[in-house]
XYZ file of C-alpha atoms in Angstrom:
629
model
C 0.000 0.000 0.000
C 1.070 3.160 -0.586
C 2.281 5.106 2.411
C -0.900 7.575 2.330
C -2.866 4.936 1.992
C -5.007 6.125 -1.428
C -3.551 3.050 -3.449
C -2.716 -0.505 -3.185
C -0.761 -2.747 -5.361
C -2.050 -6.444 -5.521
C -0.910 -9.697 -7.451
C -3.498 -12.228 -9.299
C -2.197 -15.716 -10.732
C -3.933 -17.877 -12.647
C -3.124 -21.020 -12.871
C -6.546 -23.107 -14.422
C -4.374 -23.906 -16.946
C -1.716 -25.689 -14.251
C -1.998 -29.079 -13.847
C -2.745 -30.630 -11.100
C -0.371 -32.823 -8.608
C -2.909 -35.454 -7.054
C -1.732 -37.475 -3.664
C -4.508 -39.220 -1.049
C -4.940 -37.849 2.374
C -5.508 -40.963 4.735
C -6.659 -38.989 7.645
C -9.522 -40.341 9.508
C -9.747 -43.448 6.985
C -6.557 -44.993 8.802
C -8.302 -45.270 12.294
C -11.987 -45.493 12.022
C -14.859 -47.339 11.750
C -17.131 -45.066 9.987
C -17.941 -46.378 6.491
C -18.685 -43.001 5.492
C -14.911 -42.303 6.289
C -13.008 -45.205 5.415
C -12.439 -43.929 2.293
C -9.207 -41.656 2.095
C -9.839 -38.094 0.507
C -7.791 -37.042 -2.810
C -6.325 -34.139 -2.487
C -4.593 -31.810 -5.725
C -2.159 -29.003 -5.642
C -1.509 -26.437 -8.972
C 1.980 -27.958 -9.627
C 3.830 -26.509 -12.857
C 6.519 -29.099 -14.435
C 9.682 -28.793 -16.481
C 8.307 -27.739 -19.773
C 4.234 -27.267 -18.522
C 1.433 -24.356 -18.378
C 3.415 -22.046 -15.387
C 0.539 -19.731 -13.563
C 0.280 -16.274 -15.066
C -0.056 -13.351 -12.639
C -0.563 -9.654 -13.221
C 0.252 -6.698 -11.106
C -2.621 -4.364 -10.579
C -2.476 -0.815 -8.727
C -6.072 -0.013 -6.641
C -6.905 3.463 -6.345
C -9.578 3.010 -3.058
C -9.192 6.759 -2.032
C -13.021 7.186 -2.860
C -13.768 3.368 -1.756
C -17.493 3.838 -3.778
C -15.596 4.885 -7.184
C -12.012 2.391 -6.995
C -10.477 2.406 -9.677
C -7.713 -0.229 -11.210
C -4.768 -0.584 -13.760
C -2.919 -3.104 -14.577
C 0.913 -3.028 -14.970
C 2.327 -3.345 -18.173
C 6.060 -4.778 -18.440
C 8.742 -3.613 -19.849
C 8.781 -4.613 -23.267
C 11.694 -7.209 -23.032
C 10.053 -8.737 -20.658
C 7.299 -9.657 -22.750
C 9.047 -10.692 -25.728
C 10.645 -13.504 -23.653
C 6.696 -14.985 -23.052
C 6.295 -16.186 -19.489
C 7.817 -14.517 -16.686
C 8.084 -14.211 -13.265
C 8.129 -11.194 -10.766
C 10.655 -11.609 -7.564
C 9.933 -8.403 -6.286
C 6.909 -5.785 -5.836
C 7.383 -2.330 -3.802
C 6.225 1.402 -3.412
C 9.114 4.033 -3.994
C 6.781 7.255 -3.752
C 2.782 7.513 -4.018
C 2.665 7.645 -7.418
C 5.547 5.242 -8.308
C 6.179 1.329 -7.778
C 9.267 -0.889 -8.517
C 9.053 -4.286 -9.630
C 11.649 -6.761 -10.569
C 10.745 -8.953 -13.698
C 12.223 -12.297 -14.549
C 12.380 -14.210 -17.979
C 11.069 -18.080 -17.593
C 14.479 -19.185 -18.595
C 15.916 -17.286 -15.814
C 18.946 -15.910 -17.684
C 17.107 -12.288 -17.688
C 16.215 -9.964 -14.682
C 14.814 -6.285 -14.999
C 14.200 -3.718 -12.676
C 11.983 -1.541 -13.501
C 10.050 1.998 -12.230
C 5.844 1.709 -12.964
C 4.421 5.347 -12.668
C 0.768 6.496 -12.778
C -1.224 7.009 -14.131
C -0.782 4.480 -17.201
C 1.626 2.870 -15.046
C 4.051 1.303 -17.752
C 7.024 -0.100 -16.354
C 10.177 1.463 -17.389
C 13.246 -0.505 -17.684
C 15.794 0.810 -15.110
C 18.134 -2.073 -14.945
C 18.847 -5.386 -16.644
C 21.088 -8.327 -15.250
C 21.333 -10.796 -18.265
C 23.421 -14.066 -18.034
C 24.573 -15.400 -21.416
C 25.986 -18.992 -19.398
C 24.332 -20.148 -16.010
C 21.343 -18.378 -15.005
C 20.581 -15.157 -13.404
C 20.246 -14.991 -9.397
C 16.648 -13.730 -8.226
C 17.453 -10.314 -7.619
C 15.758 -8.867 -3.910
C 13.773 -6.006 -3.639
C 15.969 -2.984 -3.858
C 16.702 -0.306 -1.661
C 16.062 3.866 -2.327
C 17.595 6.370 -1.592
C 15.822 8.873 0.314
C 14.212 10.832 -3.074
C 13.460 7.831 -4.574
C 16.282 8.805 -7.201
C 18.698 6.105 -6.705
C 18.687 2.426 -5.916
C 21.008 -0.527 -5.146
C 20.974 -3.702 -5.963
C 22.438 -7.258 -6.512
C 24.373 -8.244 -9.308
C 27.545 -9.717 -10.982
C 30.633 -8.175 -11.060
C 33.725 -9.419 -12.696
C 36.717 -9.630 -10.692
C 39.476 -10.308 -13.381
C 40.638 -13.623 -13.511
C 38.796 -14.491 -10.759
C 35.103 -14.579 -12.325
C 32.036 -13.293 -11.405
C 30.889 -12.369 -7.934
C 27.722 -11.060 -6.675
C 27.763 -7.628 -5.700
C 25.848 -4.091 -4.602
C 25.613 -1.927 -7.636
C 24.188 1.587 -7.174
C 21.834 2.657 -10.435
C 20.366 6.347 -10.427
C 18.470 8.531 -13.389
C 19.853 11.591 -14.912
C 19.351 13.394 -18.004
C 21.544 10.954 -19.773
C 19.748 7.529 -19.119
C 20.584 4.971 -16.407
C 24.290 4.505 -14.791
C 24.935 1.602 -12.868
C 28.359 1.424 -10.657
C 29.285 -1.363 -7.836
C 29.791 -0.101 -4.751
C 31.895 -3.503 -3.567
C 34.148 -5.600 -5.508
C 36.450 -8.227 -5.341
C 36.294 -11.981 -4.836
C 33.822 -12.202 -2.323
C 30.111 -12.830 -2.281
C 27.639 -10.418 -0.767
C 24.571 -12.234 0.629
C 21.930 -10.012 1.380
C 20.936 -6.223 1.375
C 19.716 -5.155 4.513
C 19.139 -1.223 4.913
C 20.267 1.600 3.777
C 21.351 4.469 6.653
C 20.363 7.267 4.779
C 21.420 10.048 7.808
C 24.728 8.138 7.664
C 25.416 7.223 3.700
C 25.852 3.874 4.261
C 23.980 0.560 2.876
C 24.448 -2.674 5.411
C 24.456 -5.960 4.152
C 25.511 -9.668 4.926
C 28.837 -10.795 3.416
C 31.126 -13.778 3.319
C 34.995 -12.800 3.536
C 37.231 -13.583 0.772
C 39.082 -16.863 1.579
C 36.310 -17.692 3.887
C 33.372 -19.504 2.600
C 32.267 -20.478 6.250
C 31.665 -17.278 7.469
C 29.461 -14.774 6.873
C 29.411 -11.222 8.538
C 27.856 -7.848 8.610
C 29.126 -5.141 6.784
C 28.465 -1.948 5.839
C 29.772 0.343 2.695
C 29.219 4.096 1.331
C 26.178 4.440 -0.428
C 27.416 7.536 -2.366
C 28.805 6.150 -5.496
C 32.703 6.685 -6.017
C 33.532 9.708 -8.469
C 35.443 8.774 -11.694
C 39.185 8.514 -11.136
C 38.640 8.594 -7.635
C 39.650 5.350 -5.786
C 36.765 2.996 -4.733
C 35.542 2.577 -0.866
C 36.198 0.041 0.949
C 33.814 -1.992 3.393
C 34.168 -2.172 6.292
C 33.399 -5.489 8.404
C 31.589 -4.393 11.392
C 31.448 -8.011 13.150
C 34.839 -8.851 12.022
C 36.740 -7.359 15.332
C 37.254 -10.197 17.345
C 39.732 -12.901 16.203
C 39.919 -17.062 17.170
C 41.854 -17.384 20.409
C 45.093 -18.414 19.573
C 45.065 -21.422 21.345
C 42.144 -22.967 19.295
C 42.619 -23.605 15.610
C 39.511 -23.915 13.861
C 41.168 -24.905 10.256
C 43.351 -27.786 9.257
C 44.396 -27.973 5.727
C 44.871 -31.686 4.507
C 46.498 -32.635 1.246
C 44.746 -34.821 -1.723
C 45.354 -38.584 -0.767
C 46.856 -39.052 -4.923
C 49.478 -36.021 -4.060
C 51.408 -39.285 -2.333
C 51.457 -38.377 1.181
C 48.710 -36.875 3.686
C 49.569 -34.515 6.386
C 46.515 -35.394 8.359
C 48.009 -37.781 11.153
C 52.121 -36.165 11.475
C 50.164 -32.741 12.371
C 46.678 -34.113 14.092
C 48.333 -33.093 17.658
C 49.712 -29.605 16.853
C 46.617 -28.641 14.393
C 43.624 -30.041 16.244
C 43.997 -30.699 19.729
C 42.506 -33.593 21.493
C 39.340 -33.375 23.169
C 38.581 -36.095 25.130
C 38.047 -35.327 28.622
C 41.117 -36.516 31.481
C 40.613 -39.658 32.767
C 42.092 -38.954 36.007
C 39.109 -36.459 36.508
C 36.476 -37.589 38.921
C 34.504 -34.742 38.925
C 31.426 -34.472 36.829
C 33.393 -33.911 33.111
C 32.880 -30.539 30.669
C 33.243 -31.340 27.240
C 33.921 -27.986 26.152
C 35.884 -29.068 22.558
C 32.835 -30.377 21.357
C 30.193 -27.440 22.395
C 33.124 -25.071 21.089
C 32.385 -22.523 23.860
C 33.726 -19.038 24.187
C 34.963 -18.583 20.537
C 34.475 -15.392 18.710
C 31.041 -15.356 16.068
C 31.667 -16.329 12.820
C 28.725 -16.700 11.298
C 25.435 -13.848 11.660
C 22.514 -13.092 10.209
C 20.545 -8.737 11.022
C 17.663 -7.787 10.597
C 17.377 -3.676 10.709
C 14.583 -1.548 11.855
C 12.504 0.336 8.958
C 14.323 2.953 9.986
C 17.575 1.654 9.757
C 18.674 2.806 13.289
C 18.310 -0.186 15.129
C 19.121 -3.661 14.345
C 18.863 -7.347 15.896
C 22.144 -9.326 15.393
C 22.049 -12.689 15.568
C 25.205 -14.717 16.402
C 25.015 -18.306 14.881
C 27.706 -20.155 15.091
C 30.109 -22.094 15.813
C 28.891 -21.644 19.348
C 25.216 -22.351 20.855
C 23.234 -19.147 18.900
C 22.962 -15.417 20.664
C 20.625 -12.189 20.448
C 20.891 -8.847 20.978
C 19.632 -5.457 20.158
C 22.051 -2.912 18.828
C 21.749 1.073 17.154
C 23.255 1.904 14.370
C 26.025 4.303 15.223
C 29.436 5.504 13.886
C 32.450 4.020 13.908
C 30.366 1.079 15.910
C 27.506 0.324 16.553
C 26.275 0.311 20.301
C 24.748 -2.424 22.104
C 21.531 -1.946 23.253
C 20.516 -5.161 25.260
C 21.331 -9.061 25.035
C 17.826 -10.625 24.024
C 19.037 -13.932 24.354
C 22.110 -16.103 25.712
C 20.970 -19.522 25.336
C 22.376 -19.908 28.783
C 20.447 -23.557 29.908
C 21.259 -24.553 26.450
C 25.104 -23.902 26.880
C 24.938 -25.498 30.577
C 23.000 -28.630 30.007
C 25.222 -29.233 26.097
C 28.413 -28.618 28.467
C 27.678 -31.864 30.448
C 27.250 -34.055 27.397
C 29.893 -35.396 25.070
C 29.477 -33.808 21.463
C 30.944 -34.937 18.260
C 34.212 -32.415 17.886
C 34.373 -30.588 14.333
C 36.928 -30.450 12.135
C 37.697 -28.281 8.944
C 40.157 -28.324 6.387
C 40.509 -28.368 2.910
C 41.213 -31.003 -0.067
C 42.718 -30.416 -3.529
C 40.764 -31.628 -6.379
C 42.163 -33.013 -9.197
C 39.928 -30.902 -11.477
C 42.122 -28.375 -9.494
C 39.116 -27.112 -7.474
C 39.237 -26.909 -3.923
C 36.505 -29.167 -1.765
C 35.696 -27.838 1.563
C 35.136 -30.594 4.130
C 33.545 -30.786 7.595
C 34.096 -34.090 9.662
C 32.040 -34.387 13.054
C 34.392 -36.629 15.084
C 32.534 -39.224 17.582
C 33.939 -37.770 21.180
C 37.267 -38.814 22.443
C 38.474 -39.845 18.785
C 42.323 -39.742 18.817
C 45.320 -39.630 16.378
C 46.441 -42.763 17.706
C 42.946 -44.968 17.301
C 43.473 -48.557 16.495
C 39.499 -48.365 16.384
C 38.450 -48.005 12.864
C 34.943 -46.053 12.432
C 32.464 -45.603 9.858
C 32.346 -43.221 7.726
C 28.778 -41.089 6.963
C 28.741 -38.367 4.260
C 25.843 -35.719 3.683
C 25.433 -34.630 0.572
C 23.077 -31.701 -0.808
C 24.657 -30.258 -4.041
C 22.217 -27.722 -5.335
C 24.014 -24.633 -6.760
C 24.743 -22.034 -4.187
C 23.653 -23.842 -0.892
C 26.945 -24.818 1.617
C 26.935 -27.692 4.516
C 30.351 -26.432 5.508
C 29.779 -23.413 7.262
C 30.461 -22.165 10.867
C 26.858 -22.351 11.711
C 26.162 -24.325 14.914
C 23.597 -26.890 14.155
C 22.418 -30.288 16.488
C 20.751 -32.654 14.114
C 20.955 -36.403 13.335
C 24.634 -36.405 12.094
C 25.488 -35.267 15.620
C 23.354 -38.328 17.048
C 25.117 -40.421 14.913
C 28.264 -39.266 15.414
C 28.036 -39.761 18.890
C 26.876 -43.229 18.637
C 30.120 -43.950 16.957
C 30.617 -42.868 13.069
C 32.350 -40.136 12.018
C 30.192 -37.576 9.582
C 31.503 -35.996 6.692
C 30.333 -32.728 4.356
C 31.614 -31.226 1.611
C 31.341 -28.232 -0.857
C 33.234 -28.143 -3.856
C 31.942 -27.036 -7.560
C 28.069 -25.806 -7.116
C 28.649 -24.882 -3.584
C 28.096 -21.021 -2.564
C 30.471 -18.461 -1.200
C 33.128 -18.925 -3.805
C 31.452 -16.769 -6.928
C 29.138 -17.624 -9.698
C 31.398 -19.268 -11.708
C 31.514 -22.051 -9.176
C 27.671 -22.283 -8.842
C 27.007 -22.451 -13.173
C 29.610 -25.356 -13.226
C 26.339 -27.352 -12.892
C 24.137 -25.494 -15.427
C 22.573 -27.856 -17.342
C 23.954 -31.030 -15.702
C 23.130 -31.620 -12.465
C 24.250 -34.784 -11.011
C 28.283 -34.419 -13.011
C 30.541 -32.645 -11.480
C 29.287 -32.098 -8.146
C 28.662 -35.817 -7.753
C 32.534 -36.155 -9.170
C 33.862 -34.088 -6.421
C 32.071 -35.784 -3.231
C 33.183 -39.027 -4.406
C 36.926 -37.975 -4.759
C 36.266 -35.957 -1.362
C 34.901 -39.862 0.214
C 37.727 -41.641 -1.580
C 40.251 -39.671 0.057
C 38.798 -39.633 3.680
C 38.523 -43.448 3.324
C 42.141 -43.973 2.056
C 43.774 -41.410 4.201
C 42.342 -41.753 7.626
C 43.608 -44.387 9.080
C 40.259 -44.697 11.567
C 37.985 -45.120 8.803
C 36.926 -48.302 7.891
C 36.787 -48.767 4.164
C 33.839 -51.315 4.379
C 31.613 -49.084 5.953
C 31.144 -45.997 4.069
C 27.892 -44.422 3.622
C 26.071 -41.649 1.995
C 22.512 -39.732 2.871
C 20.749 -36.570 1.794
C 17.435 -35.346 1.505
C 15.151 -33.486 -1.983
C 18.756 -32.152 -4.284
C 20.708 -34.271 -1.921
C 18.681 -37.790 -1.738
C 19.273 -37.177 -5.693
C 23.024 -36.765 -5.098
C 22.985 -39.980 -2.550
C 21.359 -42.487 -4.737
C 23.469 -41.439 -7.314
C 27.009 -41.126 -5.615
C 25.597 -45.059 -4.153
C 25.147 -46.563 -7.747
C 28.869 -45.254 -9.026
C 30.539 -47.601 -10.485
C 33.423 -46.524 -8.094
C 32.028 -48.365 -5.047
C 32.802 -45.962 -2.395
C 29.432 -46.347 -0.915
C 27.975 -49.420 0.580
C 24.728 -47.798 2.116
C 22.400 -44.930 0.791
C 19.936 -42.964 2.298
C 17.165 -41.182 0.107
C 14.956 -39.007 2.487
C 12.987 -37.674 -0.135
C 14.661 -37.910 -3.372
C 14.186 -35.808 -6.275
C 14.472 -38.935 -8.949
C 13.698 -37.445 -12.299
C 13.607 -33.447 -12.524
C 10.797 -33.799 -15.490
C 8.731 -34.186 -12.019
C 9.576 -31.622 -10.072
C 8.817 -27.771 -9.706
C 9.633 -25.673 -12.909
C 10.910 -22.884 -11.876
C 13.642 -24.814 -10.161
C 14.520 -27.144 -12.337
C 14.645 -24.895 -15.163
C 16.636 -22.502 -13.840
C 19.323 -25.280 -13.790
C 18.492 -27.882 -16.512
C 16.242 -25.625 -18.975
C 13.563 -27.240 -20.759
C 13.416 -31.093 -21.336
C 12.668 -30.564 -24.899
C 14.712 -31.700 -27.826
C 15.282 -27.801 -28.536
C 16.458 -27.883 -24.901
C 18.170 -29.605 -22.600
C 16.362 -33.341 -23.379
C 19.973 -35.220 -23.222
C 20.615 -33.609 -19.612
C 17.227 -34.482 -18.085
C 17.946 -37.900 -19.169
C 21.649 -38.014 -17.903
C 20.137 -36.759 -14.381
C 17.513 -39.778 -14.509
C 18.282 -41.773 -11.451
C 15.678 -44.435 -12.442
C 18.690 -45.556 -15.183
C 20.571 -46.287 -12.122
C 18.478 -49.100 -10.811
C 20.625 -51.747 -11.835
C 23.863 -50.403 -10.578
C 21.996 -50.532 -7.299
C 21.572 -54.285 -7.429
C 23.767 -55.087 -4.645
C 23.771 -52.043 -2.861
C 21.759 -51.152 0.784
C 19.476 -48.537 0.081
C 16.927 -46.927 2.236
C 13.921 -44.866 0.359
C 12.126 -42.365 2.582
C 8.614 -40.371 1.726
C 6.033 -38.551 2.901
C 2.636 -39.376 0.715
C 1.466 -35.584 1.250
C 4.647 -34.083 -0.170
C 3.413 -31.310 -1.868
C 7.479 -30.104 -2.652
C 8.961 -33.411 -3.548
C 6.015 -35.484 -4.384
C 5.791 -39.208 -3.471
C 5.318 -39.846 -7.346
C 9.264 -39.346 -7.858
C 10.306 -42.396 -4.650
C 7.719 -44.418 -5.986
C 9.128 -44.408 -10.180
C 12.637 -45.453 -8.544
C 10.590 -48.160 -6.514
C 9.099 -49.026 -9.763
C 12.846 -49.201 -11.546
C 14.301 -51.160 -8.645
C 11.617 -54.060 -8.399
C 12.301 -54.574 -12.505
C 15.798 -55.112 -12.289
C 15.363 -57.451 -9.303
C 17.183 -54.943 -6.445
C 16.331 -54.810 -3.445
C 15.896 -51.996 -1.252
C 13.868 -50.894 1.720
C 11.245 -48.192 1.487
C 9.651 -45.877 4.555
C 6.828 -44.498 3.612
C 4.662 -42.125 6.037
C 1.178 -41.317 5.374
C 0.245 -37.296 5.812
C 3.471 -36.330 6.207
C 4.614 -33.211 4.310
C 8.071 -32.827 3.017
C 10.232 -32.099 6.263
C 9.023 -34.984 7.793
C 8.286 -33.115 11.179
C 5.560 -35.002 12.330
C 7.811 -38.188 12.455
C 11.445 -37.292 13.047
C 12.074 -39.246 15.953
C 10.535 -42.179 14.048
C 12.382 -41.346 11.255
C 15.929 -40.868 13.125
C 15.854 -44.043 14.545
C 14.977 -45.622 11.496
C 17.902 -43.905 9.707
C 20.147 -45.015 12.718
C 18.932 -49.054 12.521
C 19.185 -49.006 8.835
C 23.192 -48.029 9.077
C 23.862 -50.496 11.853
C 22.324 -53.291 10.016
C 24.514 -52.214 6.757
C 27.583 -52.021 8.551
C 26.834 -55.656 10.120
C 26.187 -57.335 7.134
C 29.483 -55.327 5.472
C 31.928 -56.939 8.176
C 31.992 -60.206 9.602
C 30.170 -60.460 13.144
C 33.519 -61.637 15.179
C 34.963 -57.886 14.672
C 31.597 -56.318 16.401
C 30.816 -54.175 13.742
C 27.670 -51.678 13.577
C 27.228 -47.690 14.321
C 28.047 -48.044 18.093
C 31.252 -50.182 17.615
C 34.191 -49.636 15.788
C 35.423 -52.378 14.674
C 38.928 -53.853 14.913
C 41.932 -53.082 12.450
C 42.122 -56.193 11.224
């Protein structure tokens, strides 16, 4: 709404022309005796496929200052826009009370406008374009104005020599002469989000990850005035950056490809990363501090500003147990306000219980690439273990998203870990915080390269580590990453003995459009047919033949629908292979209803894998070890 209130700008879709996604809802039909309800309801959702009728929306402005006599137009696109045919919009908001801004997207995703709508006709002038001629372009967020309404800044890519392409703020104002865009940051770093703009202070804040740092992310802020020609170009300035690790803690190892002929992991394991494990000679009740990572500086934050950009919440996320407080925006720092939240019970009652202990540290690819990998240790692991564990990795893999950050999370892979397997993630090619570049090394086949670099990334933590046991390696992931694990399970390089699919996306024909075009394009014969097929995993069935795998689904997935588990259930009964399925009725895609259901089922499925992959007299399974030999 406009800030007078006289007008209002709505969005309509229309999607009759959408086909429907169909699934049963169970409900009372699973525990009654009513014949009337015995019979489970069918339930639909508008669901646009790969190729498919998308919905078609239009952007209408409301005039309801006389509410007897309203009056509407509709907005008309720039004309780009429309010669592409379907679009999207990714953004809708008021700039003054006669003026909106709305960010346009092309179907194929590889061109963004921004554009100015004024009344009263209320065309949409082009003000902006990002266009990506390889890859696709990132969905732009609403911009931010300068006080008049004159100026804006946005996200986009900015080249960085060598280096590639990096997402950056770029200031764009009107003068007589047309548009001018200029970046206000550079270099090869990623910025993350806009957050405000300080007008009385010049400055725009925003969430960015550090060059060299792909883990962290941190709040910055950077002069919105843009520089003058010749002049030399501002520098952010990092305003969560001050405080350093302790000295005494080293939060990075750097390990050395297993192929380069010798590993560095186990000469330096005692000067690198400490050991944790608590003294035995202790008889007190123990702290296992290594493992909750206490007391070490935030690396990792998200803010969230005030409309009027003087106060903000910062929220500390990692690596310790999360923290709030309220700060206001002030110059050269700004000034804390009050601590909202400490987590306090949390850090007391985590202190008492023995954690997995994280580990990070990098591994050279032999496409040259650099893998970032995360390994949650099961407490008291020691460079001198004659006890061989397994080995878990969690995969995701869809372009931009990281696992390896310095986020604190508790999930399953800290359960498991601490019932005696060591978890592994990685990011390498597709992962985010390392440019665009690295993200469109998957454009248009998903399910290559990424999958190439978590299976070198396994091969060397199985080789290397000399308390991994090579028989009992597994893989899991859920939606892009249940994908990733069925496929990294049915390589013909055999890292894997056991896969869990929680999830799976199976065949990207079935899944949401404007996702799976964005990275595979259309599955046409004028598109990307050969690349849909590549990505099938159904093709994979019989390289699963004498593999473990675990299929997990919710039959009221309305993100993932049960439709894509059930054509791999299909593949696998054809070729003979057998695999076990979960399958939970009403239970939407995250599973929440069920997790503890669902972790134990995850956890039962691994120990009965590792069992049957080592003989019974060296008391094998999640909880045990193993011996060497």
């Amino acid at each position: 709404m406009s800030a007078d209130g006289h007008m209002v700008l709505y969005a309509t879709f229309n999607d009759s022309l959408v086909h429907e996604q169909k699934y049963p809802w169970y409900g009372a039909a699973l525990d009654t005796d009513d014949p009337a309800k015995t019979y489970p309801e069918i339930r639909s959702v508008r669901y646009p496929k790969p190729g498919t009728n998308n919905p078609t929306v239009t952007l209408t402005v409301a005039d309801i200052a006389d509410p007897k006599h309203i009056r509407t137009r509709h907005l008309t696109p720039p004309k780009v826009i429309l010669e592409e045919g379907d679009y999207y919009f990714t953004s809708a908001q008021w700039v003054s009370l006669t003026e909106v801004c709305v960010v346009w997207l092309t179907r194929m995703q590889n061109l963004s406008v921004v554009s100015v709508c004024k009344s009263p006709m209320w065309y949409c002038q082009e003000v902006y374009r990002i266009s990506a001629t390889e890859g696709w372009v990132e969905s732009a967020p609403a911009p931010l104005w300068s006080a008049g309404g004159g100026a804006l800044v946005t996200l986009a890519p900015v080249r960085d020599g060598p280096a590639g392409l990096f997402r950056h703020i770029v200031r764009t104002e009107h003068n007589a002469h047309g548009p001018r865009a200029l970046p206000l940051t550079h270099g090869s770093f990623d910025v993350v989000q806009l957050l405000a703009w300080d007008h009385a202070n010049q400055h725009i804040y925003y969430m960015g990850i550090p060059e060299g740092k792909p883990g962290q992310q941190h709040l910055y802020r950077v002069s919105s005035e843009a520089p003058r020609p010749g002049s030399p170009q501002k520098l952010p300035y990092c305003v969560t950056c001050n405080s350093q690790p302790s000295p005494s803690i080293n939060l990075e190892y750097y390990g050395s490809l297993a192929s380069s002929g010798d590993s560095t992991w186990d000469s330096e394991w005692d000067e690198e990363l400490p050991a944790t494990s608590p003294s035995p000679t202790k008889k007190k009740k123990k702290k296992y501090l290594d493992g909750l990572q206490q007391n070490l500086p935030c690396l990792y934050h998200e803010a969230h500003f005030s409309p009027s950009s003087a106060y903000f919440v910062l929220e500390c996320l990692g690596p310790g147990v999360p923290t709030f407080s309220l700060h206001k925006t002030a110059l050269p720092d700004p000034r804390l306000v009050a601590h909202l939240e400490n987590n306090t019970v949390v850090k007391e009652k985590l202190a008492a219980i023995a954690l997995p202990t994280p580990r990070t540290f990098s591994v050279q690819l032999s496409s040259g690439h650099a893998a970032r990998v995360r390994l949650l240790l099961p407490p008291g692991l020691r460079e001198d273990e004659v006890t061989k564990y397994p080995l878990v990795l969690k995969v995701h893999g869809a372009p931009g998203t990281q696992l390896v950050t310095e986020r604190w999370s508790l999930d399953w892979g800290s359960l498991a870990a601490g019932a005696g397997a060591i978890l592994a993630s990685v990011d390498a090619r597709g992962a985010g915080g390392r440019g665009l570049g690295a993200h469109h090394a998957l454009h248009r086949r998903l399910g290559t390269v990424e999958l190439a670099d978590q299976l070198e990334v396994a091969e060397y933590l199985r080789d290397s580590l000399h308390f991994i046991d090579a028989r009992r390696v597994a893989v899991w992931g859920r939606a892009h990453g249940g994908f990733l694990a069925a496929l990294a399970l049915a390589s013909t390089l055999n890292v894997f003995h056991c896969g869990i699919a929680l999830t799976p996306i199976v065949r990207w024909r079935y899944y949401a459009s404007a996702y799976a075009e964005r990275y595979m394009g259309f599955p046409n014969a004028t598109g990307n047919y050969r690349g849909y097929a590549d990505a099938d995993v159904t093709k994979q069935a019989a390289a699963l033949h004498d593999k473990m795998l675990l299929l997990v689904h919710g039959t009221a997935d309305n993100n993932v629908h049960v439709q894509q588990s059930m054509a791999l259930a299909r593949a696998l009964s054809d070729q003979g292979s057998m695999f076990r399925q979960q399958i939970y009725p009403d239970e939407g895609h995250s599973l929440d209803g069920v997790k503890r259901h669902l972790y134990r089922t995850m956890s039962a499925f691994l120990d009965d894998c590792f069992r049957k992959q080592v003989p019974p007299e060296t008391k094998a399974g999640l909880r045990n070890g193993g011996n060497l030999d």
